[in-house]
């Protein structure tokens, strides 16, 4: 295992396509739910404990060696909105390209062949982490952090928010990120005995609704 691989995987410059997505921040800004650093922090905290926790659990389970096809089905079941399923698979395809170029493995090749239209991004990321020699907890950290860093970066562009303030928001959430990553990794360990039902299934209905609405916007800055 090389802990430095986690830095590569979690780097915002890793070419996995995440920079084009706001994680729900764009519709939240338009609706006035995000308007400053304080409301951005509230949004990111909610996302971390719902969508972030679910994604981190899937990634940790994939990194732990559980069947990625079963995990992909579990991701579908936890993503009720068509727009978000499409986004997750589109990001999964991009993540797969980057991961296979960076950490080639038979497991990544097999998943790419089985899901030519793309597997859910957290599942691919977890498998990439496994291919890089990272443990489930590190995969959970990478996904959980991505789920809040994406909206924070988007808010800087959407609101001309001071990037120092956006970074401070992420810093204030680190203790909760620790908690979510550990919770996700613990759930992944139970998956061997309990199946995918052991994985988190927290919901964020407002994120779901606004994501579907955002997909129909004729003009938007972010893909989602």
CSV table of N, CA and C in Angstrom, one decimal, residues 45-196:
chain,number,residue,atom,x,y,z
A,45,UNK,N,-22.7,20.0,4.8
A,45,UNK,CA,-22.9,19.1,5.9
A,45,UNK,C,-24.1,18.1,5.6
A,46,UNK,N,-25.2,18.7,5.1
A,46,UNK,CA,-26.3,17.8,4.7
A,46,UNK,C,-25.9,16.8,3.6
A,47,UNK,N,-25.2,17.2,2.6
A,47,UNK,CA,-24.8,16.3,1.6
A,47,UNK,C,-23.8,15.3,2.1
A,48,UNK,N,-22.9,15.6,3.0
A,48,UNK,CA,-21.9,14.7,3.5
A,48,UNK,C,-22.6,13.5,4.2
A,49,UNK,N,-23.6,13.8,5.0
A,49,UNK,CA,-24.3,12.8,5.8
A,49,UNK,C,-25.3,12.0,5.1
A,50,UNK,N,-25.6,12.4,3.8
A,50,UNK,CA,-26.6,11.7,3.0
A,50,UNK,C,-25.9,11.1,1.8
A,51,UNK,N,-25.9,11.8,0.7
A,51,UNK,CA,-25.3,11.3,-0.5
A,51,UNK,C,-23.8,10.9,-0.3
A,52,UNK,N,-23.1,11.7,0.5
A,52,UNK,CA,-21.7,11.4,0.7
A,52,UNK,C,-21.5,10.1,1.5
A,53,UNK,N,-22.3,9.8,2.5
A,53,UNK,CA,-22.2,8.6,3.3
A,53,UNK,C,-22.6,7.4,2.4
A,54,UNK,N,-23.6,7.5,1.6
A,54,UNK,CA,-24.0,6.4,0.7
A,54,UNK,C,-22.9,6.1,-0.3
A,55,UNK,N,-22.3,7.1,-0.9
A,55,UNK,CA,-21.3,6.9,-1.9
A,55,UNK,C,-20.0,6.3,-1.2
A,56,UNK,N,-19.7,6.8,0.0
A,56,UNK,CA,-18.5,6.4,0.7
A,56,UNK,C,-18.6,4.9,1.0
A,57,UNK,N,-19.8,4.5,1.4
A,57,UNK,CA,-20.1,3.1,1.7
A,57,UNK,C,-19.9,2.2,0.5
A,58,UNK,N,-20.4,2.6,-0.6
A,58,UNK,CA,-20.2,1.8,-1.8
A,58,UNK,C,-18.7,1.7,-2.2
A,59,UNK,N,-18.0,2.8,-2.1
A,59,UNK,CA,-16.6,2.8,-2.5
A,59,UNK,C,-15.8,1.9,-1.5
A,60,UNK,N,-16.1,2.0,-0.2
A,60,UNK,CA,-15.4,1.2,0.7
A,60,UNK,C,-15.6,-0.3,0.5
A,61,UNK,N,-16.8,-0.6,0.1
A,61,UNK,CA,-17.2,-2.0,-0.1
A,61,UNK,C,-16.4,-2.5,-1.4
A,62,UNK,N,-16.4,-1.7,-2.4
A,62,UNK,CA,-15.6,-2.1,-3.6
A,62,UNK,C,-14.1,-2.2,-3.3
A,63,UNK,N,-13.6,-1.3,-2.5
A,63,UNK,CA,-12.2,-1.4,-2.1
A,63,UNK,C,-11.9,-2.7,-1.3
A,64,UNK,N,-12.9,-3.1,-0.6
A,64,UNK,CA,-12.8,-4.3,0.3
A,64,UNK,C,-12.9,-5.6,-0.5
A,65,UNK,N,-13.2,-5.5,-1.8
A,65,UNK,CA,-13.2,-6.7,-2.6
A,65,UNK,C,-14.6,-7.3,-2.9
A,66,UNK,N,-15.7,-6.6,-2.5
A,66,UNK,CA,-17.0,-7.2,-2.7
A,66,UNK,C,-17.4,-7.0,-4.2
A,67,UNK,N,-18.3,-7.9,-4.7
A,67,UNK,CA,-18.6,-8.0,-6.1
A,67,UNK,C,-19.1,-6.6,-6.6
A,68,UNK,N,-18.3,-6.0,-7.5
A,68,UNK,CA,-18.7,-4.7,-8.0
A,68,UNK,C,-20.0,-4.6,-8.8
A,69,UNK,N,-20.4,-5.7,-9.4
A,69,UNK,CA,-21.7,-5.7,-10.1
A,69,UNK,C,-22.9,-5.7,-9.1
A,70,UNK,N,-22.7,-6.4,-8.0
A,70,UNK,CA,-23.8,-6.3,-6.9
A,70,UNK,C,-23.8,-4.9,-6.3
A,71,UNK,N,-22.6,-4.4,-6.2
A,71,UNK,CA,-22.5,-3.0,-5.6
A,71,UNK,C,-23.1,-2.0,-6.6
A,72,UNK,N,-22.9,-2.2,-7.9
A,72,UNK,CA,-23.5,-1.3,-8.9
A,72,UNK,C,-25.0,-1.4,-8.8
A,73,UNK,N,-25.6,-2.6,-8.6
A,73,UNK,CA,-27.0,-2.7,-8.5
A,73,UNK,C,-27.5,-2.0,-7.2
A,74,UNK,N,-26.7,-2.1,-6.1
A,74,UNK,CA,-27.0,-1.5,-4.9
A,74,UNK,C,-27.0,0.1,-5.0
A,75,UNK,N,-26.1,0.5,-5.8
A,75,UNK,CA,-26.0,2.0,-6.1
A,75,UNK,C,-27.2,2.4,-6.9
A,76,UNK,N,-27.7,1.6,-7.8
A,76,UNK,CA,-28.9,2.0,-8.6
A,76,UNK,C,-30.1,2.1,-7.6
A,77,UNK,N,-30.2,1.1,-6.7
A,77,UNK,CA,-31.3,1.1,-5.8
A,77,UNK,C,-31.3,2.3,-4.8
A,78,UNK,N,-30.1,2.9,-4.6
A,78,UNK,CA,-30.0,4.0,-3.7
A,78,UNK,C,-30.0,5.3,-4.5
A,79,UNK,N,-30.2,5.3,-5.8
A,79,UNK,CA,-30.3,6.5,-6.6
A,79,UNK,C,-31.6,6.5,-7.4
A,80,UNK,N,-32.7,7.0,-6.8
A,80,UNK,CA,-34.0,6.9,-7.4
A,80,UNK,C,-34.2,7.8,-8.6
A,81,UNK,N,-33.4,8.8,-8.7
A,81,UNK,CA,-33.6,9.8,-9.8
A,81,UNK,C,-32.9,9.5,-11.1
A,82,UNK,N,-33.5,9.4,-12.2
A,82,UNK,CA,-32.8,9.1,-13.5
A,82,UNK,C,-31.6,10.0,-13.8
A,83,UNK,N,-31.8,11.3,-13.5
A,83,UNK,CA,-30.7,12.2,-13.8
A,83,UNK,C,-29.5,11.9,-13.1
A,84,UNK,N,-29.6,11.6,-11.8
A,84,UNK,CA,-28.4,11.3,-11.0
A,84,UNK,C,-27.8,9.9,-11.3
A,85,UNK,N,-28.7,9.0,-11.7
A,85,UNK,CA,-28.1,7.7,-12.2
A,85,UNK,C,-27.3,7.9,-13.5
A,86,UNK,N,-27.7,8.7,-14.4
A,86,UNK,CA,-27.0,9.0,-15.6
A,86,UNK,C,-25.7,9.7,-15.3
A,87,UNK,N,-25.7,10.7,-14.4
A,87,UNK,CA,-24.5,11.4,-14.0
A,87,UNK,C,-23.5,10.4,-13.3
A,88,UNK,N,-24.0,9.6,-12.4
A,88,UNK,CA,-23.1,8.6,-11.7
A,88,UNK,C,-22.4,7.7,-12.7
A,89,UNK,N,-23.1,7.3,-13.7
A,89,UNK,CA,-22.5,6.4,-14.7
A,89,UNK,C,-21.6,7.1,-15.7
A,90,UNK,N,-22.0,8.3,-16.0
A,90,UNK,CA,-21.1,9.1,-16.9
A,90,UNK,C,-19.8,9.4,-16.1
A,91,UNK,N,-19.9,9.8,-14.9
A,91,UNK,CA,-18.6,10.0,-14.1
A,91,UNK,C,-17.9,8.7,-13.9
A,92,UNK,N,-18.6,7.6,-13.8
A,92,UNK,CA,-18.0,6.3,-13.6
A,92,UNK,C,-17.2,5.9,-14.9
A,93,UNK,N,-17.7,6.2,-16.1
A,93,UNK,CA,-16.9,6.0,-17.3
A,93,UNK,C,-15.6,6.8,-17.3
A,94,UNK,N,-15.7,8.0,-16.9
A,94,UNK,CA,-14.5,8.9,-16.9
A,94,UNK,C,-13.5,8.4,-15.8
A,95,UNK,N,-14.0,8.0,-14.7
A,95,UNK,CA,-13.2,7.5,-13.6
A,95,UNK,C,-12.5,6.2,-14.1
A,96,UNK,N,-13.3,5.4,-14.8
A,96,UNK,CA,-12.7,4.1,-15.3
A,96,UNK,C,-11.5,4.4,-16.2
A,97,UNK,N,-11.7,5.3,-17.1
A,97,UNK,CA,-10.6,5.6,-18.1
A,97,UNK,C,-9.4,6.1,-17.3
A,98,UNK,N,-9.6,7.0,-16.4
A,98,UNK,CA,-8.4,7.5,-15.6
A,98,UNK,C,-7.8,6.4,-14.7
A,99,UNK,N,-8.6,5.6,-14.1
A,99,UNK,CA,-8.1,4.6,-13.2
A,99,UNK,C,-7.3,3.5,-14.0
A,100,UNK,N,-7.9,3.1,-15.1
A,100,UNK,CA,-7.2,2.0,-15.9
A,100,UNK,C,-5.8,2.5,-16.4
A,101,UNK,N,-5.8,3.8,-16.7
A,101,UNK,CA,-4.5,4.4,-17.2
A,101,UNK,C,-3.5,4.5,-16.0
A,102,UNK,N,-4.0,4.7,-14.8
A,102,UNK,CA,-3.1,5.0,-13.7
A,102,UNK,C,-2.8,3.8,-12.9
A,103,UNK,N,-3.8,2.9,-12.6
A,103,UNK,CA,-3.5,1.7,-11.9
A,103,UNK,C,-4.2,0.5,-12.6
A,104,UNK,N,-3.6,0.1,-13.7
A,104,UNK,CA,-4.2,-1.0,-14.5
A,104,UNK,C,-4.4,-2.3,-13.6
A,105,UNK,N,-5.6,-2.9,-13.8
A,105,UNK,CA,-5.9,-4.2,-13.1
A,105,UNK,C,-6.9,-5.0,-13.8
A,106,UNK,N,-6.9,-6.3,-13.6
A,106,UNK,CA,-7.9,-7.2,-14.2
A,106,UNK,C,-9.3,-6.8,-13.7
A,107,UNK,N,-9.4,-6.4,-12.4
A,107,UNK,CA,-10.7,-6.1,-11.8
A,107,UNK,C,-11.3,-4.9,-12.5
A,108,UNK,N,-10.5,-3.9,-12.8
A,108,UNK,CA,-11.1,-2.7,-13.5
A,108,UNK,C,-11.4,-3.1,-15.0
A,109,UNK,N,-10.6,-3.9,-15.6
A,109,UNK,CA,-10.9,-4.4,-17.0
A,109,UNK,C,-12.2,-5.2,-17.0
A,110,UNK,N,-12.4,-6.0,-16.0
A,110,UNK,CA,-13.6,-6.9,-16.0
A,110,UNK,C,-14.9,-6.0,-15.8
A,111,UNK,N,-14.8,-5.0,-14.9
A,111,UNK,CA,-15.9,-4.2,-14.7
A,111,UNK,C,-16.3,-3.3,-15.9
A,112,UNK,N,-15.2,-2.8,-16.6
A,112,UNK,CA,-15.4,-2.0,-17.8
A,112,UNK,C,-16.1,-2.9,-18.8
A,113,UNK,N,-15.8,-4.1,-18.9
A,113,UNK,CA,-16.4,-5.0,-19.9
A,113,UNK,C,-17.8,-5.3,-19.6
A,114,UNK,N,-18.1,-5.5,-18.3
A,114,UNK,CA,-19.4,-5.8,-17.8
A,114,UNK,C,-20.4,-4.6,-17.8
A,115,UNK,N,-19.8,-3.5,-17.7
A,115,UNK,CA,-20.7,-2.2,-17.7
A,115,UNK,C,-20.1,-1.2,-18.7
A,116,UNK,N,-20.3,-1.5,-20.0
A,116,UNK,CA,-19.7,-0.7,-21.0
A,116,UNK,C,-20.2,0.7,-21.0
A,117,UNK,N,-21.4,0.9,-20.5
A,117,UNK,CA,-22.0,2.3,-20.4
A,117,UNK,C,-21.6,3.0,-19.1
A,118,UNK,N,-20.8,2.3,-18.3
A,118,UNK,CA,-20.4,2.9,-17.1
A,118,UNK,C,-21.0,2.3,-15.8
A,119,UNK,N,-20.2,2.0,-14.8
A,119,UNK,CA,-20.7,1.7,-13.5
A,119,UNK,C,-20.8,3.0,-12.7
A,120,UNK,N,-21.5,2.9,-11.6
A,120,UNK,CA,-21.6,4.1,-10.7
A,120,UNK,C,-20.2,4.5,-10.3
A,121,UNK,N,-20.0,5.8,-10.2
A,121,UNK,CA,-18.7,6.3,-10.0
A,121,UNK,C,-18.1,5.9,-8.6
A,122,UNK,N,-18.9,5.8,-7.5
A,122,UNK,CA,-18.3,5.4,-6.3
A,122,UNK,C,-17.7,4.0,-6.3
A,123,UNK,N,-18.4,3.1,-7.1
A,123,UNK,CA,-18.0,1.7,-7.2
A,123,UNK,C,-16.7,1.7,-8.0
A,124,UNK,N,-16.6,2.4,-9.1
A,124,UNK,CA,-15.4,2.5,-9.8
A,124,UNK,C,-14.2,3.0,-9.0
A,125,UNK,N,-14.5,4.1,-8.3
A,125,UNK,CA,-13.5,4.7,-7.5
A,125,UNK,C,-13.0,3.7,-6.4
A,126,UNK,N,-13.9,3.0,-5.8
A,126,UNK,CA,-13.5,2.0,-4.8
A,126,UNK,C,-12.6,0.9,-5.4
A,127,UNK,N,-13.0,0.5,-6.6
A,127,UNK,CA,-12.2,-0.5,-7.3
A,127,UNK,C,-10.8,0.0,-7.7
A,128,UNK,N,-10.8,1.3,-8.1
A,128,UNK,CA,-9.5,2.0,-8.4
A,128,UNK,C,-8.6,2.0,-7.1
A,129,UNK,N,-9.3,2.3,-6.0
A,129,UNK,CA,-8.5,2.4,-4.7
A,129,UNK,C,-7.9,1.0,-4.4
A,130,UNK,N,-8.7,0.0,-4.6
A,130,UNK,CA,-8.2,-1.4,-4.4
A,130,UNK,C,-7.0,-1.7,-5.3
A,131,UNK,N,-7.2,-1.3,-6.6
A,131,UNK,CA,-6.1,-1.5,-7.6
A,131,UNK,C,-4.8,-0.7,-7.2
A,132,UNK,N,-5.0,0.4,-6.5
A,132,UNK,CA,-3.9,1.2,-6.1
A,132,UNK,C,-3.3,0.7,-4.7
A,133,UNK,N,-3.9,-0.3,-4.1
A,133,UNK,CA,-3.4,-0.9,-2.9
A,133,UNK,C,-3.9,-0.1,-1.7
A,134,UNK,N,-5.0,0.7,-1.8
A,134,UNK,CA,-5.5,1.4,-0.7
A,134,UNK,C,-6.6,0.6,0.1
A,135,UNK,N,-6.7,0.8,1.4
A,135,UNK,CA,-7.7,0.1,2.1
A,135,UNK,C,-9.1,0.8,2.0
A,136,UNK,N,-10.2,0.1,2.4
A,136,UNK,CA,-11.5,0.6,2.3
A,136,UNK,C,-11.7,2.0,2.9
A,137,UNK,N,-11.1,2.2,4.1
A,137,UNK,CA,-11.2,3.5,4.8
A,137,UNK,C,-10.7,4.6,3.9
A,138,UNK,N,-9.6,4.4,3.2
A,138,UNK,CA,-9.1,5.5,2.3
A,138,UNK,C,-10.0,5.8,1.1
A,139,UNK,N,-10.6,4.7,0.6
A,139,UNK,CA,-11.6,4.9,-0.5
A,139,UNK,C,-12.8,5.7,0.0
A,140,UNK,N,-13.2,5.4,1.3
A,140,UNK,CA,-14.4,6.1,1.8
A,140,UNK,C,-14.0,7.6,2.0
A,141,UNK,N,-12.8,7.9,2.5
A,141,UNK,CA,-12.3,9.3,2.6
A,141,UNK,C,-12.3,10.0,1.3
A,142,UNK,N,-11.8,9.4,0.3
A,142,UNK,CA,-11.7,10.0,-1.0
A,142,UNK,C,-13.1,10.4,-1.5
A,143,UNK,N,-14.1,9.5,-1.4
A,143,UNK,CA,-15.4,9.8,-1.9
A,143,UNK,C,-16.1,10.8,-1.0
A,144,UNK,N,-16.0,10.7,0.3
A,144,UNK,CA,-16.7,11.6,1.2
A,144,UNK,C,-16.2,13.0,1.0
A,145,UNK,N,-14.9,13.1,0.8
A,145,UNK,CA,-14.3,14.5,0.6
A,145,UNK,C,-14.8,15.0,-0.8
A,146,UNK,N,-14.8,14.2,-1.8
A,146,UNK,CA,-15.2,14.7,-3.1
A,146,UNK,C,-16.7,15.2,-3.0
A,147,UNK,N,-17.5,14.6,-2.2
A,147,UNK,CA,-18.9,15.0,-2.1
A,147,UNK,C,-19.1,16.4,-1.5
A,148,UNK,N,-18.1,16.9,-0.8
A,148,UNK,CA,-18.2,18.3,-0.3
A,148,UNK,C,-17.3,19.2,-1.0
A,149,UNK,N,-16.2,18.8,-1.5
A,149,UNK,CA,-15.3,19.7,-2.1
A,149,UNK,C,-15.8,20.1,-3.5
A,150,UNK,N,-16.6,19.3,-4.1
A,150,UNK,CA,-17.2,19.7,-5.4
A,150,UNK,C,-18.1,20.8,-5.3
A,151,UNK,N,-19.1,20.8,-4.4
A,151,UNK,CA,-20.0,21.9,-4.1
A,151,UNK,C,-19.3,23.2,-3.7
A,152,UNK,N,-18.3,23.0,-2.8
A,152,UNK,CA,-17.5,24.2,-2.3
A,152,UNK,C,-16.8,24.9,-3.5
A,153,UNK,N,-16.2,24.1,-4.4
A,153,UNK,CA,-15.5,24.7,-5.5
A,153,UNK,C,-16.5,25.3,-6.5
A,154,UNK,N,-17.6,24.7,-6.6
A,154,UNK,CA,-18.6,25.3,-7.5
A,154,UNK,C,-19.2,26.6,-7.0
A,155,UNK,N,-19.3,26.7,-5.7
A,155,UNK,CA,-19.8,27.9,-5.1
A,155,UNK,C,-18.9,29.1,-5.3
A,156,UNK,N,-17.6,28.8,-5.4
A,156,UNK,CA,-16.7,29.9,-5.6
A,156,UNK,C,-16.9,30.5,-7.0
A,157,UNK,N,-17.2,29.6,-8.0
A,157,UNK,CA,-17.5,30.1,-9.3
A,157,UNK,C,-18.9,30.7,-9.5
A,158,UNK,N,-19.9,30.1,-8.8
A,158,UNK,CA,-21.3,30.5,-9.0
A,158,UNK,C,-21.6,31.8,-8.2
A,159,UNK,N,-20.9,32.0,-7.1
A,159,UNK,CA,-21.2,33.2,-6.2
A,159,UNK,C,-20.1,34.2,-6.2
A,160,UNK,N,-19.0,33.9,-6.9
A,160,UNK,CA,-17.7,34.6,-6.6
A,160,UNK,C,-17.4,34.6,-5.2
A,161,UNK,N,-17.6,33.5,-4.5
A,161,UNK,CA,-17.3,33.4,-3.1
A,161,UNK,C,-15.8,33.4,-2.9
A,162,UNK,N,-15.3,34.0,-1.8
A,162,UNK,CA,-13.9,34.0,-1.6
A,162,UNK,C,-13.4,32.6,-1.4
A,163,UNK,N,-12.4,32.1,-2.2
A,163,UNK,CA,-12.0,30.7,-2.0
A,163,UNK,C,-11.4,30.4,-0.7
A,164,UNK,N,-10.9,31.4,0.1
A,164,UNK,CA,-10.5,31.2,1.4
A,164,UNK,C,-11.6,30.8,2.3
A,165,UNK,N,-12.8,31.4,2.1
A,165,UNK,CA,-14.0,31.1,2.9
A,165,UNK,C,-14.5,29.7,2.6
A,166,UNK,N,-14.4,29.3,1.3
A,166,UNK,CA,-14.9,28.0,0.9
A,166,UNK,C,-14.0,26.9,1.4
A,167,UNK,N,-12.7,27.2,1.5
A,167,UNK,CA,-11.8,26.2,2.0
A,167,UNK,C,-11.9,26.1,3.5
A,168,UNK,N,-12.3,27.2,4.2
A,168,UNK,CA,-12.5,27.2,5.6
A,168,UNK,C,-13.7,26.3,5.9
A,169,UNK,N,-14.7,26.3,5.0
A,169,UNK,CA,-15.9,25.5,5.2
A,169,UNK,C,-15.5,24.0,5.2
A,170,UNK,N,-14.7,23.6,4.3
A,170,UNK,CA,-14.2,22.2,4.2
A,170,UNK,C,-13.4,21.9,5.5
A,171,UNK,N,-12.6,22.8,6.0
A,171,UNK,CA,-11.8,22.6,7.2
A,171,UNK,C,-12.7,22.3,8.4
A,172,UNK,N,-13.8,23.1,8.5
A,172,UNK,CA,-14.7,23.0,9.6
A,172,UNK,C,-15.5,21.6,9.6
A,173,UNK,N,-15.5,21.0,8.4
A,173,UNK,CA,-16.3,19.7,8.3
A,173,UNK,C,-15.4,18.5,8.4
A,174,UNK,N,-14.1,18.7,8.7
A,174,UNK,CA,-13.2,17.5,8.7
A,174,UNK,C,-13.5,16.5,9.8
A,175,UNK,N,-13.9,17.0,11.0
A,175,UNK,CA,-14.3,16.0,12.0
A,175,UNK,C,-15.4,15.2,11.6
A,176,UNK,N,-16.4,15.8,11.0
A,176,UNK,CA,-17.6,15.0,10.5
A,176,UNK,C,-17.2,14.1,9.3
A,177,UNK,N,-16.3,14.6,8.5
A,177,UNK,CA,-15.8,13.7,7.4
A,177,UNK,C,-15.1,12.5,8.0
A,178,UNK,N,-14.4,12.6,9.0
A,178,UNK,CA,-13.8,11.5,9.7
A,178,UNK,C,-14.9,10.5,10.1
A,179,UNK,N,-15.9,11.0,10.7
A,179,UNK,CA,-17.0,10.2,11.2
A,179,UNK,C,-17.7,9.4,10.1
A,180,UNK,N,-18.0,10.1,9.0
A,180,UNK,CA,-18.7,9.5,7.9
A,180,UNK,C,-17.8,8.5,7.2
A,181,UNK,N,-16.5,8.7,7.0
A,181,UNK,CA,-15.6,7.8,6.4
A,181,UNK,C,-15.5,6.5,7.2
A,182,UNK,N,-15.4,6.6,8.5
A,182,UNK,CA,-15.3,5.5,9.4
A,182,UNK,C,-16.7,4.7,9.4
A,183,UNK,N,-17.8,5.4,9.4
A,183,UNK,CA,-19.1,4.7,9.4
A,183,UNK,C,-19.2,3.9,8.1
A,184,UNK,N,-18.8,4.5,7.0
A,184,UNK,CA,-18.9,3.8,5.7
A,184,UNK,C,-18.0,2.6,5.7
A,185,UNK,N,-16.8,2.7,6.2
A,185,UNK,CA,-15.8,1.6,6.2
A,185,UNK,C,-16.4,0.5,7.1
A,186,UNK,N,-16.9,0.8,8.2
A,186,UNK,CA,-17.5,-0.2,9.1
A,186,UNK,C,-18.7,-0.9,8.4
A,187,UNK,N,-19.5,-0.2,7.7
A,187,UNK,CA,-20.6,-0.8,7.0
A,187,UNK,C,-20.1,-1.8,5.9
A,188,UNK,N,-19.0,-1.4,5.2
A,188,UNK,CA,-18.4,-2.2,4.2
A,188,UNK,C,-18.0,-3.5,4.8
A,189,UNK,N,-17.4,-3.5,6.0
A,189,UNK,CA,-16.9,-4.8,6.6
A,189,UNK,C,-18.1,-5.7,6.9
A,190,UNK,N,-19.3,-5.2,7.2
A,190,UNK,CA,-20.4,-6.0,7.5
A,190,UNK,C,-21.1,-6.6,6.2
A,191,UNK,N,-20.7,-6.0,5.0
A,191,UNK,CA,-21.3,-6.5,3.8
A,191,UNK,C,-21.0,-8.0,3.5
A,192,UNK,N,-19.9,-8.5,3.9
A,192,UNK,CA,-19.5,-9.9,3.7
A,192,UNK,C,-20.6,-10.8,4.3
A,193,UNK,N,-21.0,-10.5,5.5
A,193,UNK,CA,-21.9,-11.3,6.2
A,193,UNK,C,-23.4,-10.9,6.0
A,194,UNK,N,-23.7,-9.7,5.7
A,194,UNK,CA,-25.1,-9.2,5.7
A,194,UNK,C,-25.5,-8.8,4.3
A,195,UNK,N,-24.6,-8.8,3.3
A,195,UNK,CA,-25.0,-8.4,2.0
A,195,UNK,C,-25.0,-6.9,1.8
A,196,UNK,N,-25.4,-6.4,0.6
A,196,UNK,CA,-25.4,-5.0,0.4
A,196,UNK,C,-26.4,-4.2,1.2
